[in-house]
Amino acid sequence: MTSTIETRAVPSPGAAAQPTREVRVAVIGTGFAGLAMGIKLRERGETDFVLLERADDVGGTWRDNTYPGAACDVQSHLYSYSFAPNPDWGRSYSEQPEIQAYLQRTAARYGVREHCVFGADVTAARWDEGERRWHVTTTAGNFRARVLISAAGALADPTYPAIPGIESFEGTVMHSARWDSSHDISGEKVAVIGTGASAIQVVPAIQPQVESITVYQRTPAWVVPRTDHPVKPWARRLYRLLPGLQRAIRGVLYAFREFLVLGMAKQRMFLKPVGALAKAHLERQVRDPKLREALTPDYTIGCKRILISNDYFPAVAAPNAELVTAGIAEIRPRSIVSEDGIERPTDTLVLATGFHVTDLPIAEKICGREGRTLAEVWEEGMVTNRSAAVAGFPNMFLLVGPNVGVGHTSMVYMIESQVSYVDDALRTMETEDLAVLETTPEAQAAWRELIAEKSKGTVWLAGGCASWYLDKHGHNSTLWPDFTFRFRKLTKQLDRENYVGVPAGAPASTEEAA
Ligand code: N01
């Protein structure tokens, strides 16, 4: 099997022997969240911090997802930092290279690039109670940090399906998030597994190039039209002249998208027009009634992410394309056999099969006060206070962790809310001269209760689908199940009453609720 599975880290075999570097704050990851945290730290005058990045550049998921057709399905005016508007977006929905360039530029402009340690794959992070420090081991050296912030992201580690025989495949295997651009797929017989947000972008992008494309669909997606268009030069000039105009458009887009929450989480009837739009889109684009039926979902729209595309259905309906709805029985060295017994020769296998979201790999590496990893503590489900802190993991904060995901709007809005919460926690540690700040199990239980209560009856729980939004226990541990402005309100500042603080001078074993 020729594959591009996991190659981003730049290993440094001598890392264990290297001296430990002391820093005040260690941030894991340099995607939208890690960079925003770095920028905030710089803004408050902090210079003693590192951004640990396993790859060789900033960008996170926007660096990694280079598959043909990769683009954002939230408009760029909204899918960008509020403090760094970009009047020069080339399209209303930007493509991956433009977003990646924006992140690279922003990192340089705000002086956080110099804090990045590239090739630093975090292999372990352990809290030392005696020292009150985090010991972080990476492939680019070891660090001792007062505060650890994980911004490793939820769409960072690809999921590879356990299909019988997949290891025996002799053609090329590429996960959508690990695309090998040096491999030329022109004229090949290509199979794509998955019909999520990544698949519906990659399929139309490669379909005209390949001899044949077979899409293996387990569950059809609801797809609505994409209102994408190039931004005219005069409009860009106008955004430069009148930054307020771009801010106003951002506000309108934000408000419009929040309306979707009404249907998803409050009153299902508000989803009806969206469902009708998706149905009409399918009927307009797919004439063949059999294919149309195969592409029609049987669950409520919104239960899985609503996808936007104008070219996915035409690509699947193209003469060189085939949609297979029978499951995959087996993968052979040069072919795929579906459960109806049909064997299809295959040169390249594209796995658009998603990410480890409810079983975050970083959670296996972070070890708290009692010697248990986050993954062990989360065995019964991911619990946090305010989606940011975990009892037993002092001086540690999570960005883009549990229950901050959004399907309807910009993740950047949620990230900025989280960054200001963590910033307030750091400020509190400083002003109160605390060596340790740790949330309480009671606060965690209350947050869990709040999420469960808000999730009741939502389309994600009751929409009749299986999705990565829910964990193996059927709990919503990924999405914020309410309006995003409510999340911002709840995380506007540190809920100090839900934290225990240990003053700097106190002996290591003494804990003092403050
Ligand atoms: O992954 P997914 P994705 N056999 O998990 C199927 C973001 N994103 O990479 O639905 C057969 O959504 C699986 O089938 P099923 C966005 O947040 C954003 O597409 O589980 N099929 C599904 O069809 C998105 O939600 C943009 O039945 C298997 C697919 O693989 C998130 O990334 C663009 C299988 C996985 O879909 C993830 O999207 C792209 C198996 N064994 C992505 N295992 C933007 O535009 C899985 N599948 C911002």
XYZ file of C-alpha atoms and ligand atoms in Angstrom:
562
model
C 0.000 0.000 0.000
C 1.442 3.383 -1.015
C -0.056 5.766 1.462
C 0.382 9.191 2.987
C -0.691 8.265 6.485
C 0.728 10.465 9.297
C 3.850 12.164 8.086
C 3.614 15.706 9.368
C 5.802 15.551 12.464
C 9.516 16.124 12.039
C 11.052 13.675 14.508
C 14.132 14.506 16.466
C 15.526 11.281 17.931
C 17.719 13.030 20.489
C 14.834 14.959 22.049
C 14.847 13.034 25.336
C 18.479 13.914 25.952
C 18.033 17.630 25.273
C 17.975 20.143 28.136
C 14.589 21.285 29.380
C 13.531 24.771 28.376
C 11.652 26.829 30.966
C 8.661 28.812 29.745
C 5.728 30.456 31.404
C 3.153 29.205 28.909
C 3.265 26.312 26.439
C 0.555 26.237 23.779
C 0.040 23.096 21.699
C -0.864 23.799 18.074
C -0.736 26.724 15.665
C -4.108 26.574 13.950
C -6.667 29.352 14.292
C -6.870 28.687 18.062
C -3.165 28.383 18.900
C -2.330 31.510 16.911
C -5.180 33.491 18.490
C -3.865 32.481 21.929
C -0.334 33.497 20.962
C -1.570 36.842 19.683
C -3.509 37.446 22.914
C -0.438 36.572 24.998
C 1.642 39.054 22.998
C -1.071 41.678 23.373
C -0.871 41.454 27.166
C 2.906 41.780 27.058
C 3.747 38.124 27.607
C 6.873 37.037 25.762
C 7.833 33.919 27.694
C 5.786 31.367 25.759
C 6.091 28.793 23.005
C 3.666 27.471 20.426
C 4.507 23.794 19.943
C 3.754 22.682 16.406
C 4.298 19.155 15.123
C 4.425 20.244 11.477
C 6.780 22.687 9.792
C 4.370 25.592 9.392
C 1.430 27.280 11.111
C -2.156 26.737 9.962
C -3.523 23.603 11.632
C -6.340 22.045 9.687
C -5.929 24.692 6.943
C -2.311 23.680 6.475
C -3.122 19.971 6.451
C -6.222 19.847 4.255
C -4.759 20.495 0.827
C -7.035 18.155 -1.109
C -8.351 19.496 -4.429
C -11.392 21.671 -3.849
C -10.670 22.343 -0.152
C -12.493 25.499 0.832
C -14.384 26.940 3.740
C -18.140 26.664 3.900
C -18.453 29.780 6.045
C -17.999 33.160 4.352
C -14.531 34.653 4.824
C -15.820 37.947 6.196
C -16.998 35.858 9.150
C -14.446 33.041 9.050
C -11.504 35.239 10.062
C -10.267 36.928 13.226
C -12.392 39.892 14.319
C -9.197 41.807 15.110
C -7.572 41.072 11.737
C -10.072 41.699 8.958
C -8.818 40.977 5.472
C -10.223 43.332 2.825
C -8.510 41.309 0.116
C -10.415 38.024 0.261
C -10.619 36.833 -3.348
C -13.881 34.914 -2.976
C -16.867 35.090 -0.685
C -16.037 31.534 0.486
C -12.260 31.293 0.467
C -10.299 28.318 -0.706
C -7.691 26.594 1.427
C -4.569 28.329 0.009
C -5.998 31.771 0.711
C -6.976 30.888 4.298
C -3.581 29.312 4.915
C -1.843 32.432 3.531
C -4.041 34.590 5.817
C -2.956 32.566 8.860
C 0.718 32.727 7.882
C 0.466 36.489 7.360
C -1.408 37.066 10.603
C 1.101 35.005 12.606
C 3.951 37.101 11.224
C 2.104 40.421 11.592
C 1.343 39.862 15.274
C 4.818 38.551 16.096
C 3.850 35.020 17.126
C 5.808 33.155 14.471
C 8.990 33.696 16.464
C 7.375 31.817 19.362
C 6.654 28.735 17.235
C 8.733 25.614 17.713
C 8.203 23.569 14.563
C 8.649 19.808 14.375
C 7.596 19.669 18.040
C 5.140 16.799 18.234
C 3.963 16.583 21.837
C 4.464 13.007 22.975
C 3.640 13.597 26.661
C 2.637 16.389 29.029
C 2.728 15.576 32.731
C 1.792 17.738 35.727
C 4.390 17.706 38.484
C 2.606 18.523 41.738
C 5.816 19.211 43.688
C 7.162 21.655 41.113
C 3.733 22.940 40.089
C 4.837 22.783 36.521
C 3.904 20.941 33.344
C 6.645 18.764 31.864
C 6.112 18.650 28.138
C 8.068 16.181 26.043
C 8.205 16.815 22.315
C 10.116 15.558 19.308
C 11.928 18.913 19.272
C 12.946 19.063 22.916
C 11.495 19.207 26.394
C 9.724 22.097 28.076
C 8.764 22.964 31.641
C 5.771 25.269 31.693
C 3.720 26.951 34.364
C 0.620 26.849 32.185
C -0.312 24.396 29.448
C -2.866 25.345 26.794
C -3.936 22.703 24.319
C -5.078 24.139 21.019
C -4.472 20.832 19.262
C -7.905 21.015 17.633
C -10.653 18.526 17.003
C -10.087 18.082 13.259
C -6.395 17.306 13.571
C -6.041 13.537 13.516
C -7.617 11.632 10.622
C -9.711 8.521 11.120
C -8.747 5.503 9.015
C -11.587 3.016 8.571
C -11.069 -0.580 9.650
C -12.250 -2.210 6.441
C -11.194 -5.848 5.920
C -8.205 -6.048 3.576
C -7.417 -2.306 3.541
C -3.795 -3.020 4.481
C -3.412 -5.260 1.448
C -4.317 -2.532 -1.037
C -1.443 -2.034 -3.477
C -2.596 1.224 -5.058
C -2.318 4.675 -3.507
C -4.234 5.496 -0.324
C -4.749 9.103 0.699
C -6.774 10.496 3.550
C -8.424 13.754 2.482
C -6.502 15.491 5.276
C -3.173 14.035 4.100
C -3.374 14.637 0.358
C -0.290 13.751 -1.653
C -0.149 16.380 -4.404
C 2.824 14.614 -5.989
C 0.550 11.721 -6.912
C -1.102 12.302 -10.292
C -4.596 10.826 -10.337
C -5.302 11.780 -13.964
C -6.788 8.878 -15.866
C -7.002 6.666 -12.770
C -9.836 4.632 -11.341
C -10.475 6.417 -8.055
C -12.614 5.350 -5.128
C -13.758 7.849 -2.485
C -15.045 6.574 0.843
C -17.282 9.032 2.683
C -19.805 11.724 1.814
C -19.069 14.376 4.441
C -17.885 17.972 4.032
C -14.461 16.893 2.724
C -15.769 14.313 0.243
C -18.284 16.650 -1.349
C -15.476 19.082 -2.085
C -12.915 16.601 -3.355
C -15.278 14.545 -5.561
C -16.249 17.357 -7.983
C -12.684 18.684 -8.005
C -11.184 15.416 -9.267
C -14.096 13.868 -11.205
C -13.268 15.600 -14.531
C -9.644 14.403 -14.331
C -10.053 10.731 -13.578
C -11.095 7.792 -15.734
C -13.729 6.773 -13.230
C -14.777 7.791 -9.755
C -16.710 5.572 -7.375
C -18.215 7.200 -4.316
C -18.906 4.796 -1.450
C -21.753 6.345 0.509
C -22.820 5.061 3.909
C -25.164 7.946 4.672
C -26.353 10.602 2.219
C -25.872 14.251 3.158
C -28.252 17.179 2.997
C -26.752 19.626 0.528
C -27.836 23.231 -0.107
C -26.663 25.624 -2.859
C -23.363 27.450 -2.447
C -23.617 31.177 -3.086
C -19.940 31.590 -3.791
C -18.573 34.338 -6.024
C -15.325 36.203 -6.647
C -14.985 39.494 -4.770
C -14.712 42.316 -7.307
C -11.628 44.600 -7.108
C -13.843 47.643 -6.461
C -15.416 45.853 -3.471
C -11.975 45.100 -2.057
C -11.007 48.748 -2.450
C -14.188 49.719 -0.659
C -13.416 47.369 2.270
C -10.008 49.004 2.515
C -11.488 52.477 2.557
C -14.392 51.612 4.825
C -13.397 48.872 7.275
C -16.708 49.467 9.031
C -18.512 48.140 5.976
C -16.746 44.797 6.209
C -17.509 44.670 9.923
C -21.177 45.373 9.177
C -21.294 42.539 6.607
C -19.653 40.263 9.145
C -22.357 41.189 11.635
C -25.156 40.488 9.177
C -23.665 37.093 8.234
C -23.276 36.229 11.896
C -26.881 37.140 12.725
C -28.241 35.303 9.699
C -26.372 32.106 10.616
C -27.518 32.261 14.246
C -31.064 31.895 12.944
C -30.218 28.291 12.102
C -29.829 27.589 15.823
C -33.515 28.358 16.207
C -34.342 25.372 14.001
C -31.601 23.060 15.194
C -31.930 23.585 18.908
C -35.234 25.303 19.649
C -38.084 24.916 17.151
C -37.765 22.319 14.415
C -40.218 24.157 12.156
C -37.555 26.774 11.431
C -35.574 24.061 9.632
C -38.398 23.361 7.200
C -37.410 26.025 4.639
C -33.802 24.787 4.751
C -34.951 21.197 4.164
C -37.154 22.356 1.272
C -34.217 24.250 -0.232
C -32.013 21.141 -0.044
C -34.730 18.934 -1.585
C -35.293 21.371 -4.448
C -31.509 21.558 -5.008
C -31.309 17.782 -5.331
C -34.329 17.613 -7.624
C -32.950 20.346 -9.847
C -29.493 18.821 -10.105
C -30.250 15.078 -10.291
C -32.718 13.934 -12.941
C -32.304 10.166 -12.519
C -34.954 9.132 -9.947
C -32.936 6.130 -8.725
C -29.829 8.207 -8.105
C -31.920 10.933 -6.540
C -33.468 8.452 -4.150
C -30.041 7.113 -3.195
C -28.896 10.669 -2.465
C -31.930 11.532 -0.323
C -31.267 11.468 3.430
C -33.811 9.866 5.770
C -32.932 11.991 8.799
C -33.793 15.561 9.718
C -31.682 18.223 8.058
C -29.093 19.598 10.479
C -28.607 16.308 12.343
C -25.308 16.013 10.500
C -23.487 19.059 9.157
C -25.492 20.741 6.367
C -23.233 20.732 3.334
C -23.055 23.408 0.659
C -22.148 22.615 -2.918
C -23.239 23.370 -6.466
C -21.072 20.761 -8.104
C -21.243 17.641 -5.919
C -24.509 16.237 -7.335
C -23.535 16.937 -10.981
C -20.182 15.208 -10.340
C -21.861 12.107 -8.883
C -24.291 12.080 -11.809
C -21.499 12.371 -14.400
C -21.003 9.494 -16.880
C -17.664 8.473 -15.323
C -19.066 8.452 -11.763
C -20.870 5.810 -9.756
C -22.520 6.061 -6.360
C -22.320 2.828 -4.384
C -24.675 2.507 -1.451
C -23.977 -1.138 -0.668
C -21.427 -1.335 2.138
C -17.813 -2.247 1.506
C -17.260 -5.958 2.141
C -13.557 -6.120 1.437
C -10.620 -4.305 -0.073
C -8.292 -6.378 -2.278
C -4.826 -5.435 -3.594
C -6.262 -3.772 -6.720
C -10.011 -3.564 -6.153
C -12.901 -2.961 -3.782
C -15.695 -5.472 -3.291
C -19.058 -4.172 -2.124
C -21.533 -6.183 -0.084
C -23.620 -6.926 -3.167
C -20.643 -8.922 -4.473
C -19.546 -6.421 -7.141
C -15.792 -5.985 -7.485
C -14.521 -2.648 -8.870
C -10.910 -2.212 -9.986
C -9.315 0.703 -8.100
C -6.010 2.563 -8.540
C -6.334 5.179 -5.804
C -8.383 5.092 -2.644
C -9.375 8.427 -1.089
C -10.432 8.176 2.538
C -12.697 11.132 3.278
C -13.587 9.435 6.532
C -13.227 12.242 9.037
C -11.306 12.785 12.258
C -10.870 11.607 15.832
C -13.190 14.112 17.474
C -14.776 12.358 20.442
C -11.581 10.427 21.151
C -9.013 13.210 20.866
C -5.512 11.700 20.586
C -3.989 14.612 22.530
C -6.072 13.475 25.533
C -3.977 10.312 25.733
C -0.825 12.360 26.143
C -1.841 14.826 28.864
C -1.451 13.374 32.347
C -2.912 15.167 35.376
C -2.202 15.322 39.090
C -3.363 11.819 39.903
C -1.281 10.237 37.163
C -4.289 9.650 34.927
C -4.483 10.883 31.382
C -7.295 13.089 30.130
C -8.423 10.134 28.002
C -8.708 7.960 31.121
C -10.570 10.632 33.032
C -12.871 11.051 30.025
C -13.594 7.331 29.638
C -17.260 7.991 30.512
C -17.388 11.113 28.318
C -15.483 14.363 27.950
C -16.185 16.639 30.903
C -14.943 20.156 31.457
C -15.831 23.393 33.106
C -16.772 25.986 30.469
C -15.282 23.687 27.788
C -11.880 24.934 28.919
C -10.704 23.421 32.195
C -10.668 19.961 33.796
C -10.517 19.092 37.510
C -7.273 17.292 38.341
C -5.443 19.128 35.555
C -4.186 22.306 37.229
C -3.023 25.268 35.159
C -4.264 23.610 32.002
C -6.758 24.995 29.496
C -8.319 23.600 26.360
C -9.174 25.470 23.194
C -11.442 23.813 20.588
C -12.066 21.020 23.048
C -15.403 19.506 24.089
C -18.701 21.274 23.298
C -17.337 24.248 21.413
C -17.969 22.836 17.941
C -20.465 24.594 15.710
C -21.980 23.328 12.489
C -23.770 26.487 11.470
C -21.310 29.335 11.905
C -17.678 30.329 12.238
C -15.460 28.390 14.658
C -13.315 31.503 14.870
C -16.060 33.216 16.874
C -15.985 30.369 19.409
C -12.182 30.383 19.488
C -12.078 34.097 20.270
C -14.573 33.565 23.096
C -12.384 30.823 24.537
C -9.181 32.816 24.195
C -10.611 35.715 26.181
C -11.736 33.276 28.906
C -8.255 31.740 29.176
C -6.731 35.212 29.079
C -8.860 36.167 32.070
C -7.708 33.015 33.886
C -4.064 33.985 33.302
C -4.775 37.536 34.442
C -6.396 36.147 37.607
C -3.339 34.035 38.337
C -1.185 37.108 37.983
C -3.278 39.544 39.982
C -3.879 37.070 42.818
C -0.304 35.753 42.625
C -1.471 32.163 42.266
C 0.860 29.267 41.612
C -2.041 26.979 40.789
C -5.520 27.490 39.400
C -7.767 24.501 39.081
C -11.450 24.043 38.421
C -13.687 21.930 40.653
C -15.503 18.641 39.913
C -18.744 20.373 40.954
C -18.299 23.042 38.268
C -17.685 20.310 35.727
C -20.819 18.441 36.742
C -22.842 21.644 36.436
C -21.443 22.385 32.955
C -22.193 18.834 31.877
C -25.729 19.199 33.176
C -26.155 22.481 31.314
C -24.950 20.922 28.037
C -27.223 17.892 28.511
C -30.191 20.125 29.254
C -29.544 22.369 26.243
C -29.002 19.320 23.997
C -32.354 17.723 24.846
C -34.644 17.611 21.833
C -32.092 19.224 19.519
C -31.756 17.975 15.972
C -28.309 16.561 16.800
C -29.745 14.213 19.418
C -33.218 13.621 18.049
C -32.720 14.075 14.306
C -32.498 10.352 13.529
C -28.870 10.144 12.395
C -25.548 8.857 13.691
C -22.857 11.536 13.659
C -19.454 12.324 15.089
C -21.145 15.019 17.157
C -22.135 12.282 19.633
C -19.701 10.133 21.600
C -19.871 6.355 22.045
C -22.348 6.832 24.907
C -24.663 8.885 22.698
C -23.863 12.143 24.529
C -23.270 15.410 22.786
C -19.677 16.056 23.768
C -18.619 18.086 20.756
C -21.179 20.747 19.860
C -22.211 23.914 21.628
C -25.983 23.334 21.600
C -27.218 26.923 21.744
C -26.693 30.373 20.255
C -23.006 31.203 20.111
C -23.545 34.593 21.776
C -24.728 32.673 24.850
C -21.418 30.780 24.902
C -19.593 34.098 24.669
C -21.600 35.470 27.574
C -20.870 32.402 29.726
C -17.139 32.590 28.988
C -16.758 36.365 28.972
C -14.688 36.185 32.115
C -13.338 33.556 34.437
C -15.990 32.076 36.757
C -13.593 32.522 39.675
C -15.992 30.879 42.132
C -15.581 27.594 40.242
C -11.822 27.491 40.716
C -9.477 26.683 43.558
C -6.379 28.831 43.718
C -3.117 28.037 45.511
C -1.070 31.142 46.383
C 2.490 31.256 45.112
C 4.062 30.989 48.564
C 1.962 28.070 49.841
C 3.608 24.656 50.356
C 3.037 22.242 47.492
C 0.483 20.065 49.284
C -1.618 22.941 50.623
C -4.708 23.791 48.702
C -6.732 26.779 49.587
C -10.096 27.485 48.179
C -10.238 31.141 47.399
O -15.578 13.967 7.831
P -17.015 13.454 8.333
P -15.189 15.174 6.881
N -17.127 3.111 5.786
O -16.731 12.730 9.604
C -17.891 8.138 6.136
C -15.047 20.019 8.790
N -14.863 20.401 7.419
O -13.724 15.205 6.775
O -21.934 9.580 7.614
C -17.821 3.941 5.001
O -18.010 14.519 8.355
C -18.965 8.747 6.968
O -20.149 8.025 6.819
P -21.360 8.224 7.907
C -16.509 20.019 9.145
O -16.685 20.413 10.480
C -15.145 21.673 7.129
O -15.983 15.158 5.635
O -20.716 8.178 9.267
N -17.943 5.255 5.211
C -19.009 10.156 6.379
O -19.741 10.195 5.201
C -16.838 18.579 8.988
O -17.999 18.202 9.662
C -15.007 22.116 5.868
O -22.290 7.130 7.657
C -17.315 5.752 6.281
C -17.540 10.407 6.048
O -16.911 9.154 5.959
C -15.579 17.939 9.506
O -14.548 18.739 8.976
C -14.602 21.265 4.856
C -16.555 4.948 7.147
C -16.841 11.195 7.121
O -17.428 12.451 7.197
C -15.341 16.541 9.057
O -15.678 16.411 7.692
C -14.303 19.954 5.178
C -16.481 3.572 6.878
N -15.810 2.735 7.673
C -14.430 19.532 6.466
N -16.044 5.736 8.129
C -15.315 23.524 5.635
O -15.714 23.909 4.604
C -16.489 6.982 7.875
N -17.243 6.991 6.765
C -15.148 24.493 6.743
